[in-house]
XYZ file of C-alpha atoms in Angstrom:
525
model
C -95.449 6.307 82.296
C -93.038 7.628 84.932
C -89.844 6.915 82.971
C -91.092 8.758 79.890
C -92.446 11.617 81.995
C -89.075 11.964 83.717
C -87.075 11.954 80.492
C -89.349 14.392 78.662
C -90.087 16.796 81.522
C -86.372 16.757 82.244
C -85.796 18.585 78.952
C -87.122 21.764 80.617
C -84.520 23.659 82.642
C -84.962 25.857 85.662
C -83.073 28.521 83.700
C -85.585 31.334 83.097
C -86.386 32.740 79.691
C -84.244 35.838 80.221
C -81.153 33.609 80.100
C -81.745 32.732 76.433
C -78.744 33.455 74.242
C -76.331 33.773 77.177
C -73.470 31.379 77.859
C -73.266 29.762 81.282
C -70.301 32.032 82.087
C -72.347 35.134 81.245
C -75.267 33.882 83.362
C -72.900 33.198 86.259
C -71.166 36.591 86.014
C -74.494 38.414 85.931
C -75.642 36.495 89.017
C -72.331 37.171 90.813
C -72.520 40.915 90.184
C -76.045 41.132 91.611
C -76.085 38.558 94.419
C -72.476 38.277 95.658
C -70.234 41.258 94.832
C -72.096 43.769 97.101
C -71.654 41.462 100.157
C -68.063 40.906 101.405
C -68.987 37.884 103.520
C -70.556 36.205 100.499
C -67.488 36.973 98.370
C -65.231 35.203 100.903
C -67.573 32.202 101.280
C -67.950 31.765 97.527
C -64.202 32.034 97.021
C -63.800 29.061 99.367
C -66.381 27.148 97.315
C -64.492 27.911 94.092
C -61.117 26.829 95.523
C -62.515 23.460 96.613
C -64.527 23.031 93.384
C -61.283 23.468 91.445
C -59.645 20.673 93.428
C -62.706 18.411 93.035
C -63.127 18.808 89.275
C -61.250 15.924 87.542
C -60.113 17.960 84.557
C -58.666 21.033 86.288
C -54.890 21.566 86.380
C -54.912 22.230 90.130
C -56.879 19.036 90.768
C -54.534 16.873 88.717
C -51.421 18.442 90.246
C -52.559 18.016 93.827
C -53.954 14.507 93.315
C -50.908 13.150 91.482
C -48.488 14.793 93.916
C -49.974 13.322 97.044
C -51.521 10.054 95.821
C -49.712 6.725 95.713
C -52.274 4.814 93.616
C -55.453 5.105 91.537
C -57.441 4.202 94.635
C -55.812 7.074 96.513
C -56.701 9.443 93.647
C -60.360 8.447 93.848
C -60.393 8.709 97.622
C -58.748 12.148 97.610
C -61.204 13.407 95.006
C -64.147 12.162 97.078
C -62.734 14.074 100.059
C -62.423 17.228 97.948
C -65.990 16.836 96.688
C -67.234 16.472 100.264
C -65.348 19.593 101.352
C -66.712 21.455 98.329
C -70.289 20.487 99.195
C -69.760 21.558 102.829
C -68.496 24.924 101.591
C -71.564 25.230 99.342
C -73.748 24.562 102.373
C -71.937 27.292 104.321
C -72.364 29.731 101.437
C -76.086 28.950 101.127
C -76.396 29.690 104.854
C -75.791 33.349 103.956
C -78.718 33.388 101.489
C -82.476 33.428 101.861
C -84.648 30.731 100.243
C -85.159 32.652 96.996
C -81.451 33.438 96.719
C -80.528 29.796 97.300
C -82.763 28.766 94.423
C -81.201 31.437 92.207
C -77.685 30.237 93.124
C -78.556 26.640 92.240
C -80.041 27.690 88.913
C -77.485 30.245 87.744
C -74.218 29.308 89.400
C -73.910 25.916 91.120
C -73.664 23.799 87.957
C -71.203 26.237 86.380
C -68.896 26.123 89.412
C -68.924 22.312 89.372
C -67.904 22.024 85.708
C -67.861 24.694 83.014
C -65.917 27.147 85.161
C -62.946 24.809 84.608
C -63.713 23.334 81.211
C -66.013 24.807 78.541
C -66.606 21.268 77.255
C -67.966 20.032 80.585
C -71.704 19.322 80.936
C -73.700 22.304 82.146
C -75.557 20.446 84.914
C -78.574 22.702 84.648
C -81.256 21.991 87.258
C -84.375 20.569 85.605
C -87.982 19.905 86.464
C -87.584 16.124 86.297
C -87.896 14.001 89.424
C -90.143 14.131 92.428
C -91.570 17.577 91.722
C -92.900 16.522 88.313
C -94.201 13.172 89.492
C -96.006 14.650 92.491
C -97.668 17.345 90.400
C -98.792 14.857 87.743
C -100.195 12.468 90.357
C -102.080 15.323 92.016
C -103.382 16.635 88.683
C -104.541 13.177 87.520
C -106.710 12.890 90.626
C -107.989 16.431 90.226
C -108.982 15.676 86.616
C -111.230 12.843 87.772
C -109.334 9.613 88.456
C -110.481 7.929 91.651
C -110.014 4.464 93.063
C -113.744 3.954 93.267
C -114.257 4.692 89.573
C -111.258 3.090 87.876
C -109.054 0.983 90.181
C -110.811 -2.286 89.336
C -110.547 -1.710 85.569
C -106.918 -0.611 85.803
C -105.982 -3.783 87.686
C -107.454 -5.871 84.862
C -105.927 -3.766 82.040
C -102.548 -5.486 82.084
C -99.811 -4.408 79.688
C -96.786 -6.403 78.416
C -94.429 -3.666 79.606
C -93.898 0.000 80.327
C -93.085 0.834 76.695
C -96.057 -1.011 75.175
C -98.993 1.362 74.724
C -101.533 -0.628 72.728
C -103.597 -1.158 75.875
C -103.257 1.407 78.646
C -104.803 1.902 82.050
C -107.286 4.748 82.475
C -105.000 6.072 85.196
C -102.166 6.217 82.701
C -104.305 8.193 80.285
C -105.010 10.708 83.048
C -101.255 10.841 83.668
C -100.610 11.662 80.019
C -103.204 14.454 80.095
C -101.544 15.889 83.197
C -98.092 15.441 81.682
C -98.913 17.433 78.544
C -100.467 20.141 80.691
C -97.264 20.270 82.747
C -95.189 20.590 79.597
C -97.372 23.476 78.443
C -96.925 25.278 81.759
C -93.149 24.762 81.707
C -92.871 26.023 78.134
C -94.106 29.436 79.313
C -91.457 29.937 81.998
C -88.385 27.789 81.281
C -85.764 27.135 78.610
C -85.352 23.790 76.859
C -82.222 21.711 77.317
C -80.638 20.601 74.051
C -77.731 18.200 74.130
C -74.604 17.478 76.106
C -72.800 20.770 75.397
C -75.261 22.945 73.481
C -76.769 26.060 74.976
C -80.433 25.916 76.080
C -83.050 27.501 73.855
C -86.512 29.033 74.026
C -89.406 26.598 73.617
C -90.861 26.777 70.111
C -92.832 23.550 69.792
C -93.269 19.936 70.895
C -90.593 18.611 68.513
C -87.985 19.970 70.959
C -89.154 17.790 73.850
C -90.090 14.565 72.017
C -93.846 14.809 72.530
C -94.953 14.213 68.934
C -96.237 10.649 68.797
C -97.195 10.124 65.140
C -96.778 11.821 61.782
C -100.149 12.812 60.258
C -98.495 13.571 56.899
C -97.589 9.887 56.332
C -100.704 8.007 55.244
C -99.150 4.657 54.250
C -98.843 1.852 56.786
C -96.105 -0.151 55.058
C -94.088 -0.268 51.832
C -93.086 -3.011 49.390
C -89.346 -2.340 49.599
C -86.943 -5.220 50.082
C -84.029 -5.278 52.464
C -80.815 -4.280 50.743
C -79.677 -7.930 50.851
C -82.501 -9.897 49.262
C -82.117 -13.059 47.200
C -85.724 -12.854 45.996
C -85.479 -9.437 44.347
C -85.007 -9.496 40.596
C -84.411 -6.702 38.123
C -86.594 -3.590 38.305
C -86.725 -0.586 36.016
C -84.759 1.490 38.552
C -82.254 -1.332 39.281
C -81.971 -3.316 36.014
C -79.018 -5.536 36.968
C -79.729 -9.028 38.317
C -77.852 -12.300 38.769
C -78.693 -15.836 37.631
C -76.499 -18.487 39.203
C -76.128 -22.243 38.876
C -74.804 -24.663 41.447
C -71.255 -24.555 40.047
C -68.150 -26.333 41.392
C -65.537 -24.307 43.334
C -63.265 -23.755 40.325
C -66.140 -22.205 38.361
C -67.019 -19.923 41.262
C -63.426 -18.674 41.403
C -63.536 -17.975 37.659
C -66.808 -16.091 38.179
C -65.273 -14.042 40.970
C -62.200 -13.090 38.917
C -64.151 -12.096 35.792
C -64.474 -8.282 35.659
C -67.482 -8.389 33.355
C -69.526 -11.256 34.808
C -72.082 -10.001 37.388
C -70.426 -6.591 37.531
C -73.256 -4.168 36.725
C -72.781 -1.560 34.013
C -72.700 1.642 36.109
C -74.146 3.943 33.453
C -77.065 1.550 32.904
C -77.694 1.619 36.676
C -77.534 5.414 36.886
C -79.589 6.455 33.839
C -82.853 4.452 33.807
C -86.215 4.534 32.079
C -89.570 3.654 33.652
C -92.304 1.590 31.886
C -93.896 4.804 30.576
C -90.712 5.900 28.800
C -89.755 8.599 31.291
C -86.031 8.900 32.094
C -84.734 9.121 35.651
C -81.359 9.417 37.351
C -80.682 7.052 40.251
C -79.172 9.088 43.072
C -78.871 6.430 45.745
C -79.388 2.675 46.128
C -78.030 -0.400 47.940
C -78.280 -3.762 46.112
C -77.148 -7.073 47.560
C -77.753 -10.727 46.635
C -76.405 -14.057 47.910
C -76.484 -17.545 46.449
C -77.544 -20.043 49.097
C -77.144 -23.826 48.749
C -77.690 -26.810 51.006
C -74.477 -28.478 52.285
C -74.733 -31.348 54.790
C -78.294 -30.302 55.581
C -77.402 -26.645 56.242
C -77.861 -23.473 54.193
C -74.471 -22.164 53.083
C -73.459 -19.169 50.950
C -71.627 -19.900 47.681
C -71.651 -16.406 46.220
C -72.047 -12.892 47.622
C -72.428 -9.769 45.532
C -73.432 -6.192 46.226
C -73.133 -2.723 44.776
C -74.180 0.678 46.001
C -74.625 4.121 44.496
C -74.053 7.400 46.308
C -74.110 10.877 44.788
C -73.288 14.482 45.563
C -73.770 17.926 44.049
C -70.532 19.791 43.387
C -69.455 22.940 41.586
C -68.280 22.211 38.045
C -64.938 23.777 38.917
C -64.423 21.212 41.699
C -65.429 17.985 39.941
C -61.888 16.921 39.025
C -60.612 17.514 42.565
C -63.487 15.490 44.021
C -62.823 12.597 41.654
C -59.126 12.684 42.575
C -60.020 12.573 46.273
C -62.219 9.563 45.662
C -59.531 7.767 43.656
C -56.944 8.338 46.391
C -59.166 7.665 49.394
C -58.145 4.840 51.691
C -61.770 3.911 52.328
C -65.191 4.878 51.032
C -66.845 5.802 54.336
C -66.525 9.559 53.852
C -68.038 9.279 50.355
C -71.505 8.559 51.720
C -73.006 12.062 51.629
C -76.488 11.576 52.998
C -78.176 14.310 54.991
C -78.977 13.327 58.553
C -82.579 14.123 59.452
C -83.767 14.208 63.028
C -87.002 12.370 63.729
C -88.753 15.247 65.541
C -90.413 16.914 62.553
C -93.161 15.708 60.240
C -92.367 14.576 56.723
C -94.744 17.183 55.291
C -92.862 19.921 57.178
C -89.452 19.025 55.746
C -87.255 21.019 55.237
C -88.812 24.441 55.909
C -89.950 23.849 59.493
C -87.852 25.023 62.503
C -87.517 21.368 63.529
C -85.031 20.994 60.654
C -82.892 24.060 61.302
C -79.939 21.893 62.337
C -79.792 19.519 59.365
C -76.574 19.316 57.384
C -76.809 21.335 54.173
C -73.209 21.456 52.960
C -69.870 20.015 54.041
C -66.396 19.295 52.730
C -65.298 15.848 51.609
C -61.805 14.454 51.134
C -58.705 13.784 53.222
C -56.400 16.654 52.270
C -57.655 18.868 49.442
C -61.256 18.767 50.657
C -64.069 19.778 48.297
C -67.375 21.426 49.317
C -70.349 19.281 48.309
C -74.078 19.037 48.931
C -75.969 15.804 49.464
C -78.682 14.737 47.047
C -80.708 12.508 49.400
C -81.641 12.147 53.030
C -82.688 9.079 54.996
C -86.069 9.107 56.730
C -86.908 6.255 59.102
C -90.585 5.591 59.805
C -90.857 3.487 62.944
C -93.752 1.546 64.392
C -93.067 2.054 68.059
C -94.115 3.891 71.158
C -97.636 5.262 70.890
C -97.753 5.195 67.086
C -99.902 2.303 65.843
C -100.686 3.933 62.500
C -97.686 2.074 60.987
C -97.791 -1.700 60.460
C -94.079 -2.178 59.750
C -91.113 0.152 60.124
C -89.531 1.250 56.850
C -86.819 3.510 55.457
C -87.652 6.216 52.970
C -85.255 8.180 50.785
C -86.218 11.821 50.442
C -84.562 14.759 48.643
C -81.768 16.548 50.485
C -82.469 20.275 51.039
C -80.402 21.330 47.997
C -82.581 19.189 45.719
C -85.804 20.235 47.447
C -85.089 23.935 46.991
C -83.395 23.550 43.604
C -86.314 21.675 42.010
C -88.930 23.547 44.093
C -90.362 20.337 45.462
C -92.898 19.546 48.119
C -94.387 16.323 49.430
C -96.985 15.424 46.799
C -99.304 13.740 49.295
C -98.935 11.288 52.139
C -100.101 8.194 50.253
C -97.458 8.175 47.540
C -94.604 9.766 49.531
C -93.236 11.226 46.299
C -92.125 14.807 45.694
C -93.695 17.104 43.134
C -93.769 20.684 41.926
C -96.680 23.011 42.641
C -98.344 21.974 39.377
C -98.259 18.294 40.432
C -95.333 16.962 38.351
C -93.575 14.218 40.318
C -89.826 14.798 40.011
C -88.431 12.698 42.882
C -89.521 9.420 44.431
C -88.529 6.125 45.982
C -90.160 3.591 43.607
C -90.051 0.805 46.216
C -92.800 2.587 48.146
C -95.364 1.181 45.681
C -93.381 -1.343 43.580
C -91.447 -4.325 44.997
C -87.704 -3.791 44.852
C -84.712 -2.270 46.554
C -85.208 1.134 48.125
C -83.803 3.854 45.871
C -83.933 7.574 45.182
C -84.660 8.612 41.599
C -84.997 12.108 40.148
C -86.430 13.370 36.844
C -83.497 13.516 34.413
C -84.600 16.589 32.441
C -85.547 18.599 35.517
C -82.230 17.766 37.156
C -80.294 18.783 34.061
C -82.046 22.173 33.986
C -81.299 22.714 37.688
C -77.612 21.819 37.276
C -77.220 24.135 34.300
C -78.853 27.019 36.137
C -76.662 26.594 39.233
C -73.355 25.670 37.600
C -73.335 22.268 39.320
C -72.726 18.649 38.394
C -73.711 15.355 39.954
C -70.852 13.067 40.883
C -71.692 9.447 41.660
C -69.588 7.090 43.764
C -70.174 3.548 42.484
C -68.754 0.727 44.645
C -69.287 -3.025 44.862
C -67.885 -6.479 45.534
C -68.398 -10.072 44.549
C -66.895 -12.994 46.437
C -66.730 -16.790 46.185
C -67.561 -18.900 49.221
C -67.743 -22.568 50.069
C -66.248 -25.315 52.198
C -67.782 -26.840 55.274
C -70.659 -25.054 57.034
C -69.184 -22.617 59.573
C -65.704 -23.379 58.213
C -62.997 -21.126 56.770
C -63.362 -21.965 53.084
C -63.120 -18.920 50.842
C -62.281 -18.362 47.180
C -61.427 -14.660 47.179
C -63.081 -11.349 46.425
C -63.211 -8.882 43.536
C -63.750 -5.247 44.520
C -64.653 -2.418 42.176
C -65.148 1.307 42.567
C -65.417 4.319 40.311
C -66.682 7.882 40.097
C -69.093 9.085 37.399
C -70.213 12.570 36.475
C -73.312 14.000 34.819
C -72.491 17.164 32.895
C -76.067 17.753 31.796
C -75.875 15.712 28.623
C -74.182 12.403 29.347
C -72.698 10.302 32.134
C -69.001 9.482 31.976
C -66.633 7.561 34.246
C -64.887 4.229 34.722
C -64.392 1.421 37.233
C -61.179 0.274 38.878
C -60.749 -3.266 40.199
C -58.664 -4.996 42.836
C -58.756 -8.444 44.410
C -58.429 -9.952 47.864
C -56.892 -13.418 47.655
C -57.631 -16.316 50.030
C -54.971 -17.791 52.279
C -53.584 -21.227 51.433
C -55.729 -22.848 54.145
C -58.886 -21.031 53.028
C -58.362 -22.016 49.398
C -57.633 -25.663 50.283
C -60.855 -25.989 52.258
C -62.777 -24.125 49.556
C -61.607 -26.579 46.846
C -61.877 -29.813 48.851
C -65.418 -29.273 50.191
C -67.553 -28.244 47.219
């Protein structure tokens, strides 16, 4: 467990709680005023440290000027910088010689990392001292023994309790369980006295809960162990009520496959029929997000080979009615579709039942601008949630993706997780208004929302849904692992829901094969 203990305990900094909300420069200046300024000999010694730290830091102007001026090669640059770093560290040692033990610790916490990096570049890592390393490991080992682990009691069992690897936790030694008890106790003690490190350049923060230090092992609000969803490329998946388009192919010759590829109506799904769907009970839904892909496989010379590929995907966004035309223009003129994939990113530290009101989700994206030049503010309609069977969590049989409402839809429709077995979203009176049907019915994963409820929400907020509908179909063939190709038909279009109907259109373009690709495609059916 040592690797995990190091990485998690290392999230706690030696920075005390009174440093919360201060930048590293403010922490340094406060320390300097109290510990250095009243002592002239310390001022001179620290000034020497700063001069050498400037020369040692790779990004400082003084460092680059001196290194380039006096170095003849890259090797000389590296060697000179190593010399400067050594001189800097010697100067730090001389400065610490003027301090008592408590003052040395305070210097290392509040100033040393700043002088090595952020003093010269605000984007540099903070290099905060942490509790990871020998101190944590020694305390945990001592505490595990104090809690009751002894060689006489458990060593023989632990030797027989073999594990496939450090990250496999299905079967653990008793000693490791004592380590985990001690580890969580250590984390609790640290949370009372230290700040939590965040990311590479973010300021540390006060400890609020275990989601900040990756100590939540399983989600008690998810009560399913697996879903029936298919991968987004699945040849076995037929039509479903939320994805009514399907393909039925024959083993056609190359010329017929080229004709199929070029036809703008054959196996090109009707977008409106894919966006506005009806379930078996007659209830109407809007499809907010889905990926659909199918291939035709055949046997050629004893090997499986693709003869046709087809896919389409739906993305959607909420936008002010005044901005719909600008957003559609941006989509029409975009060089690629990557920016038109407005899904909210959700960190995996919170529980599904806590989303999105819990502090663990304070940093999720709620609104952003989309477009190259005349960007338009939009809000996502869905978020991706990945449920993973890994680590200590054996409550999940297979990992799966789940589409959940983005915050704007959650708040707008006043939704909450209905209950952990259906993973759908409902109002307080129990009406399910949002779900991923593939959780209980075989098919492609999708996000669908109640059509009438969505229309009422859009009208109340002055919003519209805009969908980005994209897809391709391509003809393949030739020898296995060869270069045979018959070309590709691409289509894309934007659609809008104004509360009453869905309107929009598709545009098409083709990618043609090279002469060599087409020749191989036609001569090796």
